[in-house]
Every structure is written in C-alpha cells, then in structure tokens.
Short mmCIF file of C-alpha atoms in Angstrom, two decimals:
data_model
loop_
_atom_site.label_atom_id
_atom_site.label_comp_id
_atom_site.label_asym_id
_atom_site.label_seq_id
_atom_site.Cartn_x
_atom_site.Cartn_y
_atom_site.Cartn_z
CA UNK A 1 -10.65 37.71 31.91
CA UNK A 2 -8.71 39.14 28.97
CA UNK A 3 -6.10 36.45 28.97
CA UNK A 4 -8.75 33.75 28.99
CA UNK A 5 -10.47 35.35 26.03
CA UNK A 6 -7.25 35.65 24.27
CA UNK A 7 -6.33 32.01 24.93
CA UNK A 8 -9.90 30.88 23.76
CA UNK A 9 -9.55 32.83 20.61
CA UNK A 10 -6.07 31.20 19.88
CA UNK A 11 -7.41 27.77 20.29
CA UNK A 12 -10.29 28.70 17.97
CA UNK A 13 -8.08 29.91 15.29
CA UNK A 14 -5.77 26.94 15.63
CA UNK A 15 -8.78 24.68 15.35
CA UNK A 16 -10.06 26.52 12.35
CA UNK A 17 -6.50 26.13 10.83
CA UNK A 18 -6.53 22.40 11.34
CA UNK A 19 -9.93 22.02 9.76
CA UNK A 20 -9.18 24.38 6.68
CA UNK A 21 -5.77 23.18 6.01
CA UNK A 22 -5.01 20.09 7.96
CA UNK A 23 -8.02 17.82 7.03
CA UNK A 24 -7.57 18.45 3.30
CA UNK A 25 -3.95 17.83 3.51
CA UNK A 26 -4.37 14.73 5.67
CA UNK A 27 -6.91 13.37 3.21
CA UNK A 28 -4.76 14.21 0.14
CA UNK A 29 -1.84 12.34 1.85
CA UNK A 30 -4.04 9.16 2.37
CA UNK A 31 -5.41 9.09 -1.21
CA UNK A 32 -1.91 9.58 -2.66
CA UNK A 33 -0.66 6.63 -0.51
CA UNK A 34 -3.56 4.58 -1.61
CA UNK A 35 -2.49 4.55 -5.22
CA UNK A 36 -6.11 4.00 -6.32
CA UNK A 37 -6.78 1.81 -9.15
CA UNK A 38 -10.35 0.88 -8.44
CA UNK A 39 -10.42 -2.86 -9.52
CA UNK A 40 -13.14 -3.80 -7.06
CA UNK A 41 -14.94 -0.55 -8.07
CA UNK A 42 -14.83 -1.91 -11.81
CA UNK A 43 -16.51 -5.24 -10.49
CA UNK A 44 -19.23 -3.26 -8.67
CA UNK A 45 -19.99 -1.12 -11.67
CA UNK A 46 -19.85 -4.20 -14.18
CA UNK A 47 -22.35 -5.94 -11.56
CA UNK A 48 -24.70 -2.93 -11.73
CA UNK A 49 -24.56 -3.08 -15.60
CA UNK A 50 -25.29 -6.71 -15.50
CA UNK A 51 -28.15 -6.18 -13.05
CA UNK A 52 -29.71 -3.68 -15.36
CA UNK A 53 -29.14 -5.96 -18.30
CA UNK A 54 -26.73 -3.54 -19.96
CA UNK A 55 -23.78 -6.01 -20.11
CA UNK A 56 -22.82 -9.02 -22.08
CA UNK A 57 -22.35 -10.86 -18.71
CA UNK A 58 -24.95 -12.33 -16.28
CA UNK A 59 -24.62 -10.81 -12.66
CA UNK A 60 -23.24 -14.02 -11.37
CA UNK A 61 -21.01 -15.09 -14.09
CA UNK A 62 -17.77 -16.60 -12.64
CA UNK A 63 -15.72 -13.93 -14.54
CA UNK A 64 -17.39 -10.59 -14.52
CA UNK A 65 -14.22 -8.73 -14.87
CA UNK A 66 -10.96 -10.28 -16.33
CA UNK A 67 -7.52 -9.49 -14.92
CA UNK A 68 -4.07 -10.80 -15.98
CA UNK A 69 -4.38 -13.76 -13.48
CA UNK A 70 -8.00 -14.57 -13.03
CA UNK A 71 -11.69 -13.62 -13.54
CA UNK A 72 -13.52 -11.59 -10.75
CA UNK A 73 -17.18 -12.37 -9.95
CA UNK A 74 -19.62 -9.98 -8.33
CA UNK A 75 -19.94 -11.65 -4.82
CA UNK A 76 -22.68 -9.63 -3.24
CA UNK A 77 -26.54 -10.23 -3.08
CA UNK A 78 -28.86 -8.70 -5.71
CA UNK A 79 -29.91 -6.02 -3.35
CA UNK A 80 -26.36 -4.74 -3.24
CA UNK A 81 -26.37 -4.54 -7.10
CA UNK A 82 -29.51 -2.75 -6.98
CA UNK A 83 -27.97 -0.10 -4.60
CA UNK A 84 -25.02 0.15 -6.99
CA UNK A 85 -27.07 0.73 -10.04
CA UNK A 86 -26.65 4.42 -10.07
CA UNK A 87 -22.87 3.88 -10.92
CA UNK A 88 -23.96 2.23 -14.22
CA UNK A 89 -25.16 5.66 -15.56
CA UNK A 90 -21.87 7.46 -14.65
CA UNK A 91 -18.49 7.24 -16.38
CA UNK A 92 -16.09 4.73 -14.45
CA UNK A 93 -13.74 7.45 -13.47
CA UNK A 94 -16.47 9.71 -12.20
CA UNK A 95 -17.98 6.83 -10.20
CA UNK A 96 -14.59 5.98 -8.57
CA UNK A 97 -14.05 9.61 -7.79
CA UNK A 98 -17.44 9.57 -5.95
CA UNK A 99 -16.84 6.50 -4.26
CA UNK A 100 -13.35 7.66 -3.05
CA UNK A 101 -14.70 10.91 -1.78
CA UNK A 102 -17.44 8.76 0.25
CA UNK A 103 -14.63 6.60 1.66
CA UNK A 104 -12.71 9.82 2.74
CA UNK A 105 -15.75 11.16 4.33
CA UNK A 106 -16.19 7.73 6.28
CA UNK A 107 -12.50 7.96 7.11
CA UNK A 108 -12.86 11.37 8.69
CA UNK A 109 -15.96 10.30 10.69
CA UNK A 110 -14.05 7.44 11.93
CA UNK A 111 -11.22 9.63 12.93
CA UNK A 112 -13.47 11.96 14.78
CA UNK A 113 -15.10 8.92 16.51
CA UNK A 114 -11.81 7.47 17.54
CA UNK A 115 -10.35 10.83 18.71
CA UNK A 116 -13.51 11.54 20.78
CA UNK A 117 -13.39 7.91 22.35
CA UNK A 118 -9.55 8.30 23.12
CA UNK A 119 -9.95 11.72 24.76
CA UNK A 120 -12.80 10.78 26.86
CA UNK A 121 -10.95 7.92 28.30
CA UNK A 122 -7.87 10.02 28.86
CA UNK A 123 -5.77 7.97 26.36
CA UNK A 124 -4.28 10.85 24.60
CA UNK A 125 -1.29 12.28 26.34
CA UNK A 126 -1.70 15.87 27.34
CA UNK A 127 1.75 16.75 25.80
CA UNK A 128 0.73 15.35 22.41
CA UNK A 129 -2.85 17.37 22.62
CA UNK A 130 -0.82 20.42 23.55
CA UNK A 131 1.56 19.87 20.53
CA UNK A 132 -1.27 19.36 18.18
CA UNK A 133 -3.21 22.41 19.41
CA UNK A 134 -6.12 20.55 20.75
CA UNK A 135 -8.97 18.14 19.48
CA UNK A 136 -8.72 19.30 16.01
CA UNK A 137 -5.25 18.34 15.70
CA UNK A 138 -5.84 14.91 17.22
CA UNK A 139 -8.57 14.40 14.55
CA UNK A 140 -6.22 15.30 11.83
CA UNK A 141 -3.44 12.98 13.26
CA UNK A 142 -5.98 10.12 13.46
CA UNK A 143 -7.24 10.65 10.01
CA UNK A 144 -3.64 10.11 8.73
CA UNK A 145 -2.64 7.26 10.98
CA UNK A 146 -5.96 5.30 10.30
CA UNK A 147 -5.79 6.16 6.51
CA UNK A 148 -2.24 4.68 6.22
CA UNK A 149 -3.20 1.45 7.95
CA UNK A 150 -3.09 -1.31 5.39
CA UNK A 151 -6.79 -2.07 5.35
CA UNK A 152 -7.82 1.47 4.80
CA UNK A 153 -4.94 2.15 2.38
CA UNK A 154 -5.59 -0.89 0.15
CA UNK A 155 -9.43 -0.66 0.48
CA UNK A 156 -9.13 2.77 -0.92
CA UNK A 157 -6.97 1.68 -3.61
CA UNK A 158 -9.33 -1.26 -4.70
CA UNK A 159 -12.49 1.00 -4.32
CA UNK A 160 -14.06 -0.92 -1.68
CA UNK A 161 -17.29 -0.37 0.31
CA UNK A 162 -16.20 -1.55 3.63
CA UNK A 163 -15.76 1.84 5.27
CA UNK A 164 -19.40 2.58 4.48
CA UNK A 165 -20.57 -0.83 5.92
CA UNK A 166 -18.58 -0.26 9.03
CA UNK A 167 -20.05 3.16 9.79
CA UNK A 168 -23.61 1.71 9.12
CA UNK A 169 -23.06 -0.80 11.80
CA UNK A 170 -21.27 1.67 14.20
CA UNK A 171 -24.09 4.18 13.79
CA UNK A 172 -26.78 1.61 14.58
CA UNK A 173 -24.97 0.56 17.76
CA UNK A 174 -24.05 3.97 19.10
CA UNK A 175 -26.91 6.21 18.17
CA UNK A 176 -29.33 7.17 20.96
CA UNK A 177 -32.20 5.18 21.54
CA UNK A 178 -35.27 6.41 19.70
CA UNK A 179 -38.53 5.14 18.04
CA UNK A 180 -36.63 2.97 15.54
CA UNK A 181 -35.10 0.01 17.28
CA UNK A 182 -31.42 -0.85 16.78
CA UNK A 183 -30.88 -3.55 14.17
CA UNK A 184 -32.16 -1.57 11.20
CA UNK A 185 -28.88 -0.42 9.67
CA UNK A 186 -27.21 -3.52 10.67
CA UNK A 187 -29.71 -5.54 8.70
CA UNK A 188 -29.33 -3.21 5.96
CA UNK A 189 -25.63 -3.70 5.83
CA UNK A 190 -26.25 -7.41 5.95
CA UNK A 191 -28.42 -7.09 2.92
CA UNK A 192 -25.35 -5.59 1.02
CA UNK A 193 -22.81 -7.91 2.35
CA UNK A 194 -23.91 -11.05 4.62
CA UNK A 195 -21.31 -11.03 7.23
CA UNK A 196 -22.76 -8.08 9.39
CA UNK A 197 -25.32 -10.66 10.48
CA UNK A 198 -22.63 -11.66 12.99
CA UNK A 199 -23.51 -8.51 14.92
CA UNK A 200 -26.37 -10.35 16.31
CA UNK A 201 -23.94 -11.60 18.86
CA UNK A 202 -23.74 -8.20 20.53
CA UNK A 203 -27.61 -8.16 20.78
CA UNK A 204 -27.61 -11.79 22.03
CA UNK A 205 -25.14 -10.92 24.85
CA UNK A 206 -27.36 -7.88 25.92
CA UNK A 207 -30.56 -10.19 25.42
CA UNK A 208 -31.93 -7.52 23.22
CA UNK A 209 -34.45 -9.77 21.25
CA UNK A 210 -36.21 -6.67 19.85
CA UNK A 211 -32.88 -5.62 17.97
CA UNK A 212 -32.35 -9.18 16.96
CA UNK A 213 -35.76 -9.33 15.33
CA UNK A 214 -35.43 -5.86 13.64
CA UNK A 215 -32.09 -6.91 12.23
CA UNK A 216 -33.50 -10.03 10.81
CA UNK A 217 -36.83 -8.41 9.58
CA UNK A 218 -34.62 -5.66 7.77
CA UNK A 219 -32.33 -8.33 6.23
CA UNK A 220 -35.22 -10.48 5.14
CA UNK A 221 -36.68 -7.23 3.54
CA UNK A 222 -33.44 -6.59 1.47
CA UNK A 223 -33.63 -10.24 0.23
CA UNK A 224 -37.36 -9.75 -0.64
CA UNK A 225 -36.43 -6.44 -2.66
CA UNK A 226 -33.65 -8.09 -4.41
CA UNK A 227 -35.81 -11.09 -5.29
CA UNK A 228 -38.61 -8.81 -6.52
CA UNK A 229 -36.24 -6.75 -8.51
CA UNK A 230 -34.34 -9.68 -10.15
CA UNK A 231 -35.81 -12.99 -9.29
CA UNK A 232 -33.52 -15.08 -11.75
CA UNK A 233 -30.46 -13.50 -10.48
CA UNK A 234 -31.62 -13.93 -6.65
CA UNK A 235 -32.18 -17.65 -7.35
CA UNK A 236 -28.75 -18.02 -8.81
CA UNK A 237 -27.18 -16.12 -5.70
CA UNK A 238 -29.10 -17.75 -2.94
CA UNK A 239 -29.19 -21.29 -4.28
CA UNK A 240 -25.94 -21.63 -6.07
CA UNK A 241 -23.22 -18.99 -5.77
CA UNK A 242 -23.59 -18.59 -1.97
CA UNK A 243 -22.80 -22.32 -1.30
CA UNK A 244 -19.25 -21.85 -2.94
CA UNK A 245 -17.06 -19.72 -0.82
CA UNK A 246 -14.18 -20.56 -3.29
CA UNK A 247 -15.95 -18.63 -5.96
CA UNK A 248 -14.92 -15.43 -4.16
CA UNK A 249 -11.51 -16.44 -4.23
CA UNK A 250 -8.75 -18.83 -3.06
CA UNK A 251 -9.45 -19.38 0.71
CA UNK A 252 -5.83 -20.44 1.26
CA UNK A 253 -4.47 -17.21 -0.23
CA UNK A 254 -2.30 -15.25 2.25
CA UNK A 255 -4.52 -12.19 1.69
CA UNK A 256 -7.39 -14.13 3.39
CA UNK A 257 -6.88 -13.09 7.05
CA UNK A 258 -9.22 -15.45 8.68
CA UNK A 259 -9.23 -18.73 10.72
CA UNK A 260 -10.23 -20.67 7.67
CA UNK A 261 -6.84 -19.71 5.93
CA UNK A 262 -5.05 -20.10 9.37
CA UNK A 263 -5.86 -23.74 9.47
CA UNK A 264 -3.92 -24.22 6.01
CA UNK A 265 -0.96 -21.79 6.99
CA UNK A 266 -0.49 -23.80 10.13
CA UNK A 267 -0.09 -27.05 8.10
CA UNK A 268 -3.18 -28.68 9.24
CA UNK A 269 -3.80 -31.99 7.32
CA UNK A 270 -6.62 -31.47 4.93
CA UNK A 271 -9.06 -33.88 6.47
CA UNK A 272 -8.79 -32.06 9.63
CA UNK A 273 -9.12 -28.55 8.34
CA UNK A 274 -12.88 -28.08 8.29
CA UNK A 275 -13.41 -29.84 11.70
CA UNK A 276 -10.73 -27.84 13.36
CA UNK A 277 -11.86 -24.61 11.65
CA UNK A 278 -15.58 -25.19 12.96
CA UNK A 279 -14.13 -25.82 16.44
CA UNK A 280 -12.03 -22.69 16.25
CA UNK A 281 -15.09 -20.63 15.19
CA UNK A 282 -17.04 -21.78 18.04
CA UNK A 283 -14.24 -21.03 20.60
CA UNK A 284 -13.95 -17.44 18.98
CA UNK A 285 -17.70 -16.88 19.21
CA UNK A 286 -17.62 -17.92 23.11
CA UNK A 287 -14.54 -15.48 23.50
CA UNK A 288 -16.37 -12.82 21.84
CA UNK A 289 -19.42 -13.33 23.87
CA UNK A 290 -17.38 -12.93 26.99
CA UNK A 291 -15.38 -9.93 25.68
CA UNK A 292 -18.46 -8.06 24.85
CA UNK A 293 -20.12 -8.76 28.26
CA UNK A 294 -16.97 -7.51 30.02
CA UNK A 295 -16.88 -4.52 27.77
CA UNK A 296 -20.56 -3.75 28.55
CA UNK A 297 -19.98 -4.19 32.17
CA UNK A 298 -17.54 -1.33 31.96
CA UNK A 299 -19.81 0.86 29.71
CA UNK A 300 -17.19 0.55 26.87
CA UNK A 301 -19.32 0.35 23.70
CA UNK A 302 -16.42 0.80 21.35
CA UNK A 303 -14.63 -2.22 22.91
CA UNK A 304 -17.86 -4.26 22.62
CA UNK A 305 -18.15 -3.42 18.97
CA UNK A 306 -14.67 -4.07 18.26
CA UNK A 307 -14.84 -7.49 19.88
CA UNK A 308 -17.90 -8.38 17.66
CA UNK A 309 -16.03 -7.15 14.50
CA UNK A 310 -13.09 -9.43 15.44
CA UNK A 311 -15.41 -12.37 15.77
CA UNK A 312 -17.09 -11.59 12.32
CA UNK A 313 -13.97 -11.28 10.41
CA UNK A 314 -12.16 -14.34 12.22
CA UNK A 315 -15.06 -16.71 11.48
CA UNK A 316 -15.96 -15.59 7.99
CA UNK A 317 -14.66 -18.16 5.39
CA UNK A 318 -13.00 -15.23 3.53
CA UNK A 319 -11.84 -12.04 5.12
CA UNK A 320 -9.55 -10.22 2.68
CA UNK A 321 -7.01 -7.92 4.38
CA UNK A 322 -8.79 -4.85 3.28
CA UNK A 323 -11.91 -6.10 5.18
CA UNK A 324 -10.11 -5.46 8.32
CA UNK A 325 -11.02 -1.66 8.29
CA UNK A 326 -12.33 -2.48 11.89
CA UNK A 327 -8.59 -2.07 13.08
CA UNK A 328 -9.38 1.53 13.27
CA UNK A 329 -11.58 0.83 16.31
CA UNK A 330 -9.89 -2.37 17.52
CA UNK A 331 -6.58 -0.79 18.32
CA UNK A 332 -7.94 2.13 20.11
CA UNK A 333 -10.28 0.11 22.13
CA UNK A 334 -7.29 -2.26 23.04
CA UNK A 335 -5.33 0.79 24.03
CA UNK A 336 -7.95 2.11 26.31
CA UNK A 337 -8.13 -1.23 28.02
CA UNK A 338 -4.47 -1.50 28.37
CA UNK A 339 -4.15 1.72 30.20
CA UNK A 340 -6.32 0.52 33.10
CA UNK A 341 -4.85 -2.92 33.76
CA UNK A 342 -2.08 -3.45 36.28
CA UNK A 343 1.55 -3.40 35.47
CA UNK A 344 2.25 -6.83 34.22
CA UNK A 345 -1.03 -7.26 32.25
CA UNK A 346 -0.40 -3.89 30.98
CA UNK A 347 2.84 -4.74 29.45
CA UNK A 348 1.35 -7.80 27.64
CA UNK A 349 -1.33 -5.64 26.25
CA UNK A 350 1.00 -2.98 25.01
CA UNK A 351 3.17 -5.49 23.35
CA UNK A 352 0.03 -7.01 21.65
CA UNK A 353 -1.12 -3.55 20.35
CA UNK A 354 2.41 -2.65 19.14
CA UNK A 355 2.75 -6.04 17.25
CA UNK A 356 -0.66 -5.38 15.54
CA UNK A 357 0.79 -2.22 13.76
CA UNK A 358 3.26 -3.75 11.26
CA UNK A 359 0.96 -6.64 10.77
CA UNK A 360 -1.83 -4.33 9.69
CA UNK A 361 0.52 -2.08 7.77
CA UNK A 362 2.05 -4.82 5.50
CA UNK A 363 -0.43 -7.02 3.56
CA UNK A 364 0.77 -10.10 1.65
CA UNK A 365 0.17 -7.92 -1.59
CA UNK A 366 2.44 -5.20 -0.15
CA UNK A 367 5.27 -7.71 0.74
CA UNK A 368 5.19 -9.79 -2.35
CA UNK A 369 5.09 -6.71 -4.55
CA UNK A 370 7.84 -5.09 -2.89
CA UNK A 371 10.09 -8.28 -2.84
CA UNK A 372 9.30 -9.70 -6.27
CA UNK A 373 7.42 -7.22 -8.21
CA UNK A 374 4.31 -9.58 -8.62
CA UNK A 375 1.35 -10.28 -6.26
CA UNK A 376 1.47 -13.74 -4.92
CA UNK A 377 -1.08 -15.39 -2.67
CA UNK A 378 1.26 -18.31 -1.72
CA UNK A 379 4.75 -17.55 -0.15
CA UNK A 380 7.37 -18.99 2.18
CA UNK A 381 6.05 -20.37 5.49
CA UNK A 382 7.45 -17.37 7.35
CA UNK A 383 5.19 -14.84 5.26
CA UNK A 384 2.17 -17.11 5.73
CA UNK A 385 2.72 -17.07 9.51
CA UNK A 386 3.30 -13.32 9.36
CA UNK A 387 0.13 -12.75 7.46
CA UNK A 388 -1.75 -15.11 9.82
CA UNK A 389 -0.95 -12.84 12.77
CA UNK A 390 -3.72 -10.72 11.33
CA UNK A 391 -6.11 -13.13 12.73
CA UNK A 392 -4.24 -14.59 15.63
CA UNK A 393 -3.39 -11.15 17.28
CA UNK A 394 -7.16 -9.85 17.21
CA UNK A 395 -8.01 -13.00 18.86
CA UNK A 396 -5.57 -12.53 21.60
CA UNK A 397 -7.34 -9.05 21.84
CA UNK A 398 -10.52 -10.82 22.69
CA UNK A 399 -8.76 -12.95 25.35
CA UNK A 400 -7.54 -9.46 26.69
CA UNK A 401 -11.02 -7.92 26.77
CA UNK A 402 -12.68 -11.18 28.07
CA UNK A 403 -10.31 -11.08 31.07
CA UNK A 404 -10.75 -7.41 31.83
CA UNK A 405 -11.99 -7.05 35.36
CA UNK A 406 -15.41 -5.36 35.69
CA UNK A 407 -15.70 -2.63 38.34
CA UNK A 408 -17.48 -3.46 41.56
CA UNK A 409 -20.84 -2.06 42.43
CA UNK A 410 -19.19 0.53 44.69
CA UNK A 411 -17.40 1.94 41.56
CA UNK A 412 -13.87 1.35 42.84
CA UNK A 413 -12.79 1.60 39.34
CA UNK A 414 -13.70 4.21 36.70
CA UNK A 415 -16.11 2.83 34.10
CA UNK A 416 -14.97 3.89 30.56
CA UNK A 417 -17.60 6.12 28.91
CA UNK A 418 -18.56 7.11 25.43
CA UNK A 419 -20.42 10.28 25.71
CA UNK A 420 -22.07 10.28 22.28
CA UNK A 421 -24.53 7.61 23.82
CA UNK A 422 -25.68 9.98 26.50
CA UNK A 423 -29.26 8.70 26.85
CA UNK A 424 -30.12 5.35 28.44
CA UNK A 425 -30.45 3.05 25.59
CA UNK A 426 -32.26 -0.29 24.81
CA UNK A 427 -28.89 -2.01 24.34
CA UNK A 428 -27.66 -1.41 27.65
CA UNK A 429 -26.74 -4.80 29.31
CA UNK A 430 -29.37 -5.81 31.80
CA UNK A 431 -28.81 -7.47 35.24
CA UNK A 432 -28.64 -10.87 33.85
CA UNK A 433 -25.57 -9.76 31.41
#
C-alpha cells in the first residue's frame, strides 16, 4: 500500500511538473518557431474597421491591405467582420497577442484531444509513455509536434483563425447529445467562413436530417444577422465578391493545396481543367462518404471527422497550406487505422503517414524563401508536384479509411472508441448506414 501511494504521488508530481513547466515551454517553442508577423490579422482588423466605417476603404475593396507584391482583400462574410469588430477598438499589437493566445489555447486543446484519442486506441508505445512520465508528458509532446507542423506554424505566423473554426466543428461533432441538436456550431463556423458547410456530408452519411437542418438554419441566421448589420456590404459579398474565387488569390499558386491547383500543376490543358476538377471533386465526395461510413462502423469519430475535413479542403477552390490545420487530426486518425490493418496493408498505410510529415512541414513559402530568399507562388515542376502531394496524400488516406474492414456483429475485432462521447448520441450511424 505504501509503495502504491508513493508511486501515485510520484506520478502526480510528474504530471504537475509537466503542466507547470512543460506546457508553457512547449507553447513558447511553438510561438518562437512561428515567427509571428500577423499579416492576415492585419486584414481582419482592417476589415473590422471598414465594417464599422472607421476606414478609408470599403469592406470588400480588392486591396484592403497593401503588401510589396499585391493587395489583400477581406474574404469572409459580413457576419465574420461583425465578430471581428472588437479588434477595431484594440491596438493592432494587443489584438495580435490576444489572437495568438487564443490560437495557443486551441493548440493545447487539440493536443489533449489527440493524446486522449491515441491513448484510448493503444497507439502510444508504452515505453514512450514511461519516458514521458504519463499522459501529461504525452500532451506536452503532442503540443510541440502539432505546433511545429507547417499549417499550424504558418497559421500562427499569419494570425489566422483556422484553429478556432476547427475546434468549433470538432466540439459540435464530439460533444455529448443534449437538447441542442448538432449542427449549431458548424453552422456558426460556416457563417464565419463558408467551407464548414461541407461537414453536412457527415450528417448525410448518418442520415441525421435534424442536424443538417440545424446547421443550415444556423448558417442562414448568420447571413441574416450580417445583412441586418450591413446590408450594402452583404449585397456586395453575396452577389459579387463570392462569385470570384480569384479575388482570394491566384488559384494556381503552389500555396493553394487543393484539387483546383492540382489540375494546373499536373499540366492539364486549360479547357479541361474545370470539367476534370468537377469530376475529381465528385469522386472525392464519394470517397469521403465511404470513408466516413466505415469510420462510423468502427465507432471512430475522429477518423470520420478527419475524412470529412479532407473532403472539405480538397474540393474547395482555394485551400491555402495554413488551412490544413486538420492535419493534427488526420495523421493520428490514419495511424490508429494503420495499426489494426494486416501486415501488407499496414506497411502501405505507414508509408503514407510517414510521407505526409515532410509534405506538411514544408510549404511552398518555406521552400522558396529558403532557396531564393523570396516568396514565389510558381516554381519548377518538381516543387509544384511536391506541394500537390498535400492534397494527393490525404485523398489516399480517404481510400485507406474507405477500405478499412468493419468488424462483424460478433465483435471479432475491437471497435475503436473515443470516450469523450460516452453517451449514445443522435449522430450515431443507424442500421441503414
């Protein structure tokens, strides 16, 4: 009994030490590595100022913020500008510090989520856990590894809001069922940035019509609020700016990691690019549907969410490299799936996961800055193909999830669990799934 008490006390002190010293050190390392400049936050703040009529610019002017190479527009709906309005009353430096702190909190929550998921699926080697002193050490390591991945590192540097949007969506899909149906938080995220509407796919797979309706109604409410607050700006966004993807940036840029840019980088003739892109998008949606259904069949909610995230990012006309913060879930979900496959298929999955690491560490910005000292959106064919792997490899992960065998009714295989969703929830797949 005395030995047990002593061991428990030692583990408690180790965990406390990790939390007091390890977490701040990990976050400091990540922030230092991000080399924060806050360019996108500057656009957000200028958008808030324009929304409030405190700027010489209109909200949807093509050049809200000027850089050395181009003008940057505000690309989100008026509702997003309304939510960003408080930053207009803060000095820019103070606002950037606040946004960075919020992103760091999102990073820590994501690290806790990922660590818990991996441990519950026995995907963290016992020796590593022992070296790290238990779950707290695993969380600190996950914080560093996720934070140093390119999308998180560069997103922090730009002052992006993608980590917040990701957690809104994840929270909606993992929270225990309650009186408020799922879809509210996803609808809210879509009101800020339209692409989360793609998460209607996960509800479609589950035939969860209530959540689809809730998501749509919440999104419609954000549009209405934005329209009431700024009717002229809303008219400009919904009937003009939205129809021009090139307004966001050059869709052929290597930093655009999506099927749209892949068509160009593969040398597709211009007259075939759009039809082939639409066909590729349809194929990815079907793959995503199958992958989500297989993940649900195993009870692996994180894999289902990751599969839907891949679909969202792949089919979007523009998915900048820093939009891929979802890699923090995609890689662990792939690894959990890899570990339960038979040897030959496991080797292919392992190779796929390993290949993703350098692809999501080195963006076109990182590579061109390192080689030439300047940022370039166009490059040699080899570099364009390397950056295109950022969409090709996650689509191969969809194939891997879509072909993952579902355990039989007798339970011959262990169903992957995620215990944060202990209660039976409305989004559990029904018999027809």
